[in-house]
Tab-separated table of C-alpha atoms in Angstrom:
chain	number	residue	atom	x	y	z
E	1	UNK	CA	0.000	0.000	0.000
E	2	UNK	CA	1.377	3.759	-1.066
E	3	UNK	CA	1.191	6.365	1.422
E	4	UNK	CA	0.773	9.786	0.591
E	5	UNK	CA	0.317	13.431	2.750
E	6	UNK	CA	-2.319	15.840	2.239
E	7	UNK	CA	-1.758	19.416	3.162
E	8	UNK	CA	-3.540	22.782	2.797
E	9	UNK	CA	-1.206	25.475	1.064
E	10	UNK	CA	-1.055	27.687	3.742
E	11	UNK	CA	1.651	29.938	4.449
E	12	UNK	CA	4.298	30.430	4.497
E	13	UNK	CA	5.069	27.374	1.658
E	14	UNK	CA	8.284	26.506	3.122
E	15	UNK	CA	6.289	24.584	5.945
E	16	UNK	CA	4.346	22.918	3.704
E	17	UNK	CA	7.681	21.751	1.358
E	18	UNK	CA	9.085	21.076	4.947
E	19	UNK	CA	6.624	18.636	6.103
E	20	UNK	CA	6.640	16.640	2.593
E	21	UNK	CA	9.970	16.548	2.651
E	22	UNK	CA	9.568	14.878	6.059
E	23	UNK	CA	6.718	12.769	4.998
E	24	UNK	CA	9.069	11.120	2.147
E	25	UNK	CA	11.934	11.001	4.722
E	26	UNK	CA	9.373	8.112	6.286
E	27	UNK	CA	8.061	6.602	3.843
E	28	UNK	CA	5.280	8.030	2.121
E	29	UNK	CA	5.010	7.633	-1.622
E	30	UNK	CA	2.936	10.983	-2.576
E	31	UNK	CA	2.191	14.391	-1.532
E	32	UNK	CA	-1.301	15.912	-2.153
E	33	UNK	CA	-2.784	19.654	-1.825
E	34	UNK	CA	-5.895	21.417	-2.014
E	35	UNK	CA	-6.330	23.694	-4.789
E	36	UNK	CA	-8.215	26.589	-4.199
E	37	UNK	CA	-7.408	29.978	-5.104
E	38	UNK	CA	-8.713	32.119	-2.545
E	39	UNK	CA	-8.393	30.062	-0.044
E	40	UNK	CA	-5.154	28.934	-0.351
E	41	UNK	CA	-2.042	29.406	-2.105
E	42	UNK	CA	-1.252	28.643	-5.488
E	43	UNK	CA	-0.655	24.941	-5.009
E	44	UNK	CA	1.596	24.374	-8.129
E	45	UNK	CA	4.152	26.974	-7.613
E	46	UNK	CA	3.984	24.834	-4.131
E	47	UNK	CA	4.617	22.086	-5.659
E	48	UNK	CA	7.620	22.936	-7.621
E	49	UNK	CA	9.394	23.272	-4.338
E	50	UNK	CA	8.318	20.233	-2.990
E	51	UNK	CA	9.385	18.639	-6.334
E	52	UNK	CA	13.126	20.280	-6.029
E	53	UNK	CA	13.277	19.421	-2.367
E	54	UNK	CA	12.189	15.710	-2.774
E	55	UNK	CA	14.067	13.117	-4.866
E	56	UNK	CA	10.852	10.643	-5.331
E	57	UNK	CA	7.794	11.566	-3.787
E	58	UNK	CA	4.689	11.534	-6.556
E	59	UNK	CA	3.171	15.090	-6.124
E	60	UNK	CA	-0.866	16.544	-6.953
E	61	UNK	CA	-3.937	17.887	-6.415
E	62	UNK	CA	-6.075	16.482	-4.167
E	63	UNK	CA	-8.679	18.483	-6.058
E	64	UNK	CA	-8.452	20.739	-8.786
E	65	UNK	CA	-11.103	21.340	-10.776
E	66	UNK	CA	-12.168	22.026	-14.802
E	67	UNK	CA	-13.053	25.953	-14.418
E	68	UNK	CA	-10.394	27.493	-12.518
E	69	UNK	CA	-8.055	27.277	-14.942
E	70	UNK	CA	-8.729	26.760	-18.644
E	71	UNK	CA	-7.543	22.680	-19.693
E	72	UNK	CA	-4.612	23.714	-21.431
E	73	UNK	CA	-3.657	25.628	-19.074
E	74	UNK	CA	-3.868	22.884	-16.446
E	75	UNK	CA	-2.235	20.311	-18.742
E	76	UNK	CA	0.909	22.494	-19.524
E	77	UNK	CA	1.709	23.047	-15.527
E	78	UNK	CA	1.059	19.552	-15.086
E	79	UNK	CA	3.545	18.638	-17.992
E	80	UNK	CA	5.801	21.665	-17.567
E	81	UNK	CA	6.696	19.953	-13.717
E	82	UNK	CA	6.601	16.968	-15.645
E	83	UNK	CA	9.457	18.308	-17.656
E	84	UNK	CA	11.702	19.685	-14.486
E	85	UNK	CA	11.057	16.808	-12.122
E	86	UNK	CA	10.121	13.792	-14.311
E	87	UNK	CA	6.766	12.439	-14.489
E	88	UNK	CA	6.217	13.104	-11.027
E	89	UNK	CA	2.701	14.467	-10.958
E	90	UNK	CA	-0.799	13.408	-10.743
E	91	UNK	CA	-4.081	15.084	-11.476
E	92	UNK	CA	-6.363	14.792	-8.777
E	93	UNK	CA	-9.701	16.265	-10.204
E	94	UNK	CA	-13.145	17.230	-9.087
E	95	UNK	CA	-16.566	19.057	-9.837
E	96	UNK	CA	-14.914	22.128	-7.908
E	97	UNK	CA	-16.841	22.682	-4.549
E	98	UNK	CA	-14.558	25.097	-2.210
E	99	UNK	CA	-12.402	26.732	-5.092
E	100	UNK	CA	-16.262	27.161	-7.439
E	101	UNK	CA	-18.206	28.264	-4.464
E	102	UNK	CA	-16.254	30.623	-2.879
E	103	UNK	CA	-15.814	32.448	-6.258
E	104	UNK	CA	-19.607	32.815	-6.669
E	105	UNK	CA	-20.205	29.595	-8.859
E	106	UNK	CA	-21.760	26.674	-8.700
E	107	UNK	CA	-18.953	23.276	-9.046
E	108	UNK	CA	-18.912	21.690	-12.861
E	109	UNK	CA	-21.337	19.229	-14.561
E	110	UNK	CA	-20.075	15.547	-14.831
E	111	UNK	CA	-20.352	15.662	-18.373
E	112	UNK	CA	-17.753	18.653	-18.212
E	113	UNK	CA	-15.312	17.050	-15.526
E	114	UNK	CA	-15.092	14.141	-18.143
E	115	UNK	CA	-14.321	15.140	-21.162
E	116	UNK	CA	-11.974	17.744	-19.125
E	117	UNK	CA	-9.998	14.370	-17.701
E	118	UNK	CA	-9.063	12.900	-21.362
E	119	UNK	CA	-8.188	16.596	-22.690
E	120	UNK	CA	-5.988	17.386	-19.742
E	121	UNK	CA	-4.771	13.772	-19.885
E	122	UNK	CA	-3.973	13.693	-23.485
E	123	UNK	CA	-2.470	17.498	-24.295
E	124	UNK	CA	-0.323	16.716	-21.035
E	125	UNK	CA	0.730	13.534	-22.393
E	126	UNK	CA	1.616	15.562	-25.785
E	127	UNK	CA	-1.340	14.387	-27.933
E	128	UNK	CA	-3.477	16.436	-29.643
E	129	UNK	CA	-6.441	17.262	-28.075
E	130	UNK	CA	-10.053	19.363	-28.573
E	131	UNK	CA	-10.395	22.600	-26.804
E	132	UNK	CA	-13.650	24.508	-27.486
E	133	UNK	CA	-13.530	24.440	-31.169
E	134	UNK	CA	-10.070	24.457	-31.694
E	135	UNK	CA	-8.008	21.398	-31.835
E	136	UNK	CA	-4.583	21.968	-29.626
E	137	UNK	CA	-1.116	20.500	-28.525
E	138	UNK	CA	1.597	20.980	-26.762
E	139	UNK	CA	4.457	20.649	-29.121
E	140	UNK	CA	7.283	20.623	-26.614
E	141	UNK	CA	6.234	17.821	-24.383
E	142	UNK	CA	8.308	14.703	-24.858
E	143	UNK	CA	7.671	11.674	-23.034
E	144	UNK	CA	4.873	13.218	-20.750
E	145	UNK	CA	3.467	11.031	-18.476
E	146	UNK	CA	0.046	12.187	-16.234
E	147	UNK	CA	-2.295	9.577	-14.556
E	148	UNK	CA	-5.942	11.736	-13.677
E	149	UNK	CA	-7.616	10.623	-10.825
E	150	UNK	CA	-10.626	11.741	-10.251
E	151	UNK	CA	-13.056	12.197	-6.918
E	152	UNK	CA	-16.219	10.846	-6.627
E	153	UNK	CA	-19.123	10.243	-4.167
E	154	UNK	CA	-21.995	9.539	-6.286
E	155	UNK	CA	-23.181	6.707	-9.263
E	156	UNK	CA	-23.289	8.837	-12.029
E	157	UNK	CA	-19.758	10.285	-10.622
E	158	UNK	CA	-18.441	6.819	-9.835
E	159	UNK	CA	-19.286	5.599	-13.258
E	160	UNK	CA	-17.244	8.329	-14.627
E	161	UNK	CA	-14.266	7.563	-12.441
E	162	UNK	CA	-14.299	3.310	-13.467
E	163	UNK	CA	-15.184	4.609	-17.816
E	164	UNK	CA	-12.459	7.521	-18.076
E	165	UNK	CA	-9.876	7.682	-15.125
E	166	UNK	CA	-6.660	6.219	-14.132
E	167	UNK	CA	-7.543	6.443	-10.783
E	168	UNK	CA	-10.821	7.009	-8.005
E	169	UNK	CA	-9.782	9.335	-5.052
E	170	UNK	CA	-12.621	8.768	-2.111
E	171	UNK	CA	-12.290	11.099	0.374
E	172	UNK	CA	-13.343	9.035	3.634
E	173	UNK	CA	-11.907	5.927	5.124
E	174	UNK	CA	-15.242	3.734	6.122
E	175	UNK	CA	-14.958	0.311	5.056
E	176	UNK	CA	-18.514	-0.391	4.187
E	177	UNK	CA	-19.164	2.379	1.878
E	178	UNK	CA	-15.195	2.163	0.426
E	179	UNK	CA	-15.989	-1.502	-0.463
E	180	UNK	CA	-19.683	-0.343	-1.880
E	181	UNK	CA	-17.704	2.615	-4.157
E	182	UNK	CA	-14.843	0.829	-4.786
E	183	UNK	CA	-17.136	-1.943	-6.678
E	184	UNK	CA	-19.293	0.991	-8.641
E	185	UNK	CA	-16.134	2.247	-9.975
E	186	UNK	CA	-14.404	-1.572	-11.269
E	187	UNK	CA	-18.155	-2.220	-12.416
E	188	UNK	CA	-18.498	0.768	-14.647
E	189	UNK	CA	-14.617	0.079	-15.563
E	190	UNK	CA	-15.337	-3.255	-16.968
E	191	UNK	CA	-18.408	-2.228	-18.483
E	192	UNK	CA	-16.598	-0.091	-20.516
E	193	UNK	CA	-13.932	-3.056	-21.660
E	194	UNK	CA	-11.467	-1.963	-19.366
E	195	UNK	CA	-9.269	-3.802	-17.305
E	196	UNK	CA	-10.859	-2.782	-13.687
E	197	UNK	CA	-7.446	-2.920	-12.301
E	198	UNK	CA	-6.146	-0.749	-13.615
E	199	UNK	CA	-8.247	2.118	-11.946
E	200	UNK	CA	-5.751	2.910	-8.990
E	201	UNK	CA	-7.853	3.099	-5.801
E	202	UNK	CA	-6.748	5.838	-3.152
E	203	UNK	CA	-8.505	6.477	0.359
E	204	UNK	CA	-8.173	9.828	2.033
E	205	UNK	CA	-8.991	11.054	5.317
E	206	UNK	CA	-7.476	12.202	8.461
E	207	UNK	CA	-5.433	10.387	10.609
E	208	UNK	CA	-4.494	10.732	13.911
E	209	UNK	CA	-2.444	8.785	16.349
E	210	UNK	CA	-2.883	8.508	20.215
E	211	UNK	CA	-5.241	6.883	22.854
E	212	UNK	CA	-7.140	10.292	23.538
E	213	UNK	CA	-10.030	9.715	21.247
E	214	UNK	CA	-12.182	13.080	22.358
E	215	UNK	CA	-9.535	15.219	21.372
E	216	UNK	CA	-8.851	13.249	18.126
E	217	UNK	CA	-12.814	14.187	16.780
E	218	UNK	CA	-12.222	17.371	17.760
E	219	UNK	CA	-9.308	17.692	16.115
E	220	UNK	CA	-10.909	15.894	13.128
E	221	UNK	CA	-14.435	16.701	12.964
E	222	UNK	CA	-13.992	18.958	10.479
E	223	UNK	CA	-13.840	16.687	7.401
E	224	UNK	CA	-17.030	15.351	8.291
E	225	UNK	CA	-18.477	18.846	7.580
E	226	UNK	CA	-16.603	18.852	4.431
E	227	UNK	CA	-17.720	15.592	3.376
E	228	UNK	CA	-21.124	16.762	4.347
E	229	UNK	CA	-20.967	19.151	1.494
E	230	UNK	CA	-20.284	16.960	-1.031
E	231	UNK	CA	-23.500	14.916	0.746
E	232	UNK	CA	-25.645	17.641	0.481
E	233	UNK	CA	-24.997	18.198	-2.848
E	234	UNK	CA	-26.227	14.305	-3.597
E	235	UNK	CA	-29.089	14.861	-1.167
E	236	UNK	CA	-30.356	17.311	-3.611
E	237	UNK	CA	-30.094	15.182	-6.490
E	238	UNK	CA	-31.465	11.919	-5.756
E	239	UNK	CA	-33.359	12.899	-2.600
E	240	UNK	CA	-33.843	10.076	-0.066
E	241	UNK	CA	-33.368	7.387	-2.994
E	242	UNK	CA	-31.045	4.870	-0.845
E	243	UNK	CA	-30.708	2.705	-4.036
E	244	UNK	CA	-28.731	5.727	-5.162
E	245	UNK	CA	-27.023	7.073	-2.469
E	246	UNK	CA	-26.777	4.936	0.266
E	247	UNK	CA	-28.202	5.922	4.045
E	248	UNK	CA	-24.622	5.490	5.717
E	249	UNK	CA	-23.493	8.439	3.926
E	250	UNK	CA	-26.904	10.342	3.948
E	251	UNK	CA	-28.149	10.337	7.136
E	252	UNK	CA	-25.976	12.637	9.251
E	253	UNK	CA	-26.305	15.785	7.239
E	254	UNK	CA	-29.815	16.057	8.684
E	255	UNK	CA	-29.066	18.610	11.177
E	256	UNK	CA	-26.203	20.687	8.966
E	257	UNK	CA	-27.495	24.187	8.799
E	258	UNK	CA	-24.814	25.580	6.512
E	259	UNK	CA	-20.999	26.077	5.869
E	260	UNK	CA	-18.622	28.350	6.313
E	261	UNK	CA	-15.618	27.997	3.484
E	262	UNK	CA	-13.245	30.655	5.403
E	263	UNK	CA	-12.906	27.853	8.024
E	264	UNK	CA	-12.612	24.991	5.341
E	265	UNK	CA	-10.582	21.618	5.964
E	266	UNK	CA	-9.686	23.231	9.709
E	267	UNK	CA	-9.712	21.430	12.864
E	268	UNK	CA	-12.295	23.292	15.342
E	269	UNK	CA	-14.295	24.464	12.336
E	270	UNK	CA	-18.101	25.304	13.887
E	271	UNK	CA	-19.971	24.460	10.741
E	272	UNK	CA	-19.049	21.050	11.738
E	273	UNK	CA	-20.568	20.695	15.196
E	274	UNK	CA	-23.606	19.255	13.575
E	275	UNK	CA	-21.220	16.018	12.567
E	276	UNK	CA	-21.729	12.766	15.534
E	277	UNK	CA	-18.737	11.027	17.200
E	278	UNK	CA	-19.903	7.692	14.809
E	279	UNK	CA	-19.363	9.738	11.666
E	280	UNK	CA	-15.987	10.795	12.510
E	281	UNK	CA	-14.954	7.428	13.768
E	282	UNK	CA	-15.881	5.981	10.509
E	283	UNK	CA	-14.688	8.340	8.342
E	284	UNK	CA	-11.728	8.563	9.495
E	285	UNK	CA	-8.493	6.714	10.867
E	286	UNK	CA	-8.398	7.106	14.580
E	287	UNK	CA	-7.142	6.073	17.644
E	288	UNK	CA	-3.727	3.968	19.332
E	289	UNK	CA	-1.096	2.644	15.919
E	290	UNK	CA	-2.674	-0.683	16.600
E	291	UNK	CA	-6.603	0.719	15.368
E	292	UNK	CA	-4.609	2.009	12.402
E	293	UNK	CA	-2.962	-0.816	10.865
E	294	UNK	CA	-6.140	-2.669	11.633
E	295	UNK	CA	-8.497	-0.696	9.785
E	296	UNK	CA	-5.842	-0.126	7.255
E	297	UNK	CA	-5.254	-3.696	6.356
E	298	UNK	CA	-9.224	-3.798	5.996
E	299	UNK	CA	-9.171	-1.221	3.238
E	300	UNK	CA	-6.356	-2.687	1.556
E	301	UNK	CA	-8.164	-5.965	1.734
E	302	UNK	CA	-11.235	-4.078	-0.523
E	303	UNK	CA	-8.199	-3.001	-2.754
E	304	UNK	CA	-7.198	0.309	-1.827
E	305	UNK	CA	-4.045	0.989	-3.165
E	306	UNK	CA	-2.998	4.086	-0.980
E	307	UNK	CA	-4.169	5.640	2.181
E	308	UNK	CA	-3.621	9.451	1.944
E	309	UNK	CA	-4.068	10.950	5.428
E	310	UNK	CA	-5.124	14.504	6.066
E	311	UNK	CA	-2.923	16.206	8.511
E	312	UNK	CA	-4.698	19.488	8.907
E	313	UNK	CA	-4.281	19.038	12.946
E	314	UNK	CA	-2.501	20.020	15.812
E	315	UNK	CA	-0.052	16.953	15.558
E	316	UNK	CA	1.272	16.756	11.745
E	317	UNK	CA	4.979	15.989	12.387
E	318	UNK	CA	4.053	13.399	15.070
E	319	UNK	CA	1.765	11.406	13.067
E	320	UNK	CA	3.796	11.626	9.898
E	321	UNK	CA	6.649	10.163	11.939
E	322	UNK	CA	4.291	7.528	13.777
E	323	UNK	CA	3.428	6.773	10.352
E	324	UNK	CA	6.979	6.517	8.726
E	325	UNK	CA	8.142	4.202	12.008
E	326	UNK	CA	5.772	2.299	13.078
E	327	UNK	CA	2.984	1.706	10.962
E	328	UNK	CA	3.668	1.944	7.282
E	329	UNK	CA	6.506	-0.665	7.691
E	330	UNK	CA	4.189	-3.052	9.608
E	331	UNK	CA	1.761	-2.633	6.278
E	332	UNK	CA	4.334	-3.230	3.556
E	333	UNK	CA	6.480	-5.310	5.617
């Protein structure tokens, strides 16, 4: 199992170059950010740091999105780090619900994250590829390499992920509902005639280490909210239609009132009280190094191929370093 590091580009950037530095120092395979613009800062001129300050470690988005940046636009970064570092990238890619919505717009259409995932795929890959109405390429690339991943909740997104994508980012770590996605997205893959596994599989959530499980919800609680938006947002598709969306993931967001984005992916976030103790246990990876490799081992066993923990928390170093000595080596041992 791969182990990658999700950050937030906060400032200043040298902490977050310093902390995937540290994170490959242990172990881990891949270093994710968010991407959104006003939020955050400019994640790739992040990640060309973390790029000339690492020697392996896999670097991307954990998301971006098709609208913030026009596709060729997205695919020449991508290949232009591609170019300095080599083939070191990967495009995580979503509807757009922080970096869309606090900009005043509403996150993309399915139809549009597809056919965005082949163009950026192909034009960063150096094929020619359909823009608009103009066909386009990127003369210079050479050898380009750029897996897109893509993040997904619901059917119609999960059958995206398994027809188009090289890989399915879900962004929680329960078992049940990884095992009941993770099957969508092979199904849909092998409808399509293609070889199911080859659609990497990669589990993200928060992780935190220690026997003091109040204060690791509270310090975690906060991706239940943001999970909750992506919830909603199904909620108001398919309604109460189980068959659809099932009621594990559903039924918690009864009681959220709202969000606030200026407090996004943050531990004590208040637009998150409205998340229960069960939720965050599930969704994420909690408790003593023993309760990690356990549930760990489960995921793998449903064939996730990396865990990427969230370490927006008030113990980042520790758990990368709990990580790096005590459990990854117990998994790949």
């Amino acid at each position: 199992m791969d182990f990658g590091l999700v950050l937030q580009t906060d400032p200043p950037a040298s902490t977050v170059v310093s902390l995937m530095r540290r994170a490959e120092q242990q172990g881990f395979t891949h270093g994710w950010t968010f991407d959104s613009a006003v939020l955050w800062q400019e994640p790739f001129v992040v990640h060309s740091q973390i790029l000339e300050h690492t020697e392996r470690l896999v670097v991307g988005t954990m998301v971006t999105n098709p609208s913030t940046r026009t596709w060729e636009v997205t695919a020449s970064t991508f290949a232009t780090l591609n170019d300095m570092f080599g083939n070191r990238t990967v495009c995580g890619i979503g509807r757009g619900d922080s970096a869309m919505r606090v900009a005043g717009r509403a996150p993309n259409t399915l139809a549009r994250l597809g056919e965005a995932v082949e163009v950026i795929r192909d034009l960063a890959e150096g094929r020619q590829a359909r823009v608009g109405d103009t066909d386009l390429r990127l003369p210079w690339v050479k050898n380009g390499k750029l897996p897109v991943w893509t993040a997904a909740y619901g059917p119609k997104a999960l059958a995206l992920t398994g027809q188009r994508a090289d890989g399915f980012i879900l962004q929680l770590a329960d078992p049940y509902l990884t095992a009941t996605m993770v099957e969508a997205v092979r199904t849909a893959a092998s409808d399509a005639g293609r070889d199911p596994a080859s659609v990497t599989i990669c589990v993200a959530a928060p992780a935190y280490v220690g026997a003091d499980l109040a204060h690791a919800r509270a310090q975690c609680r906060w991706f239940g909210g943001m999970v909750g938006n992506h919830v909603a947002d199904l909620v108001a598709r398919y309604g109460s239609d189980t068959s659809q969306v099932p009621a594990e993931l559903t039924a918690y967001i009864a009681a959220r009132e709202g969000y606030d984005y200026s407090h996004h992916g943050r531990a004590g976030n208040a637009s998150a009280d409205f998340v229960p103790d069960d939720i965050v246990d599930r969704f994420c990876v909690l408790g003593p190094v023993e309760a990690h490799i356990e549930k760990l081992r489960e995921l793998r066993a449903l064939g996730v191929d990396q865990f990427a923990l969230y370490a927006m928390h008030d113990a980042r170093e520790a758990v990368i370093d709990t990580y790096g000595k005590e459990i990854i080596p117990v998994l790949n041992g």
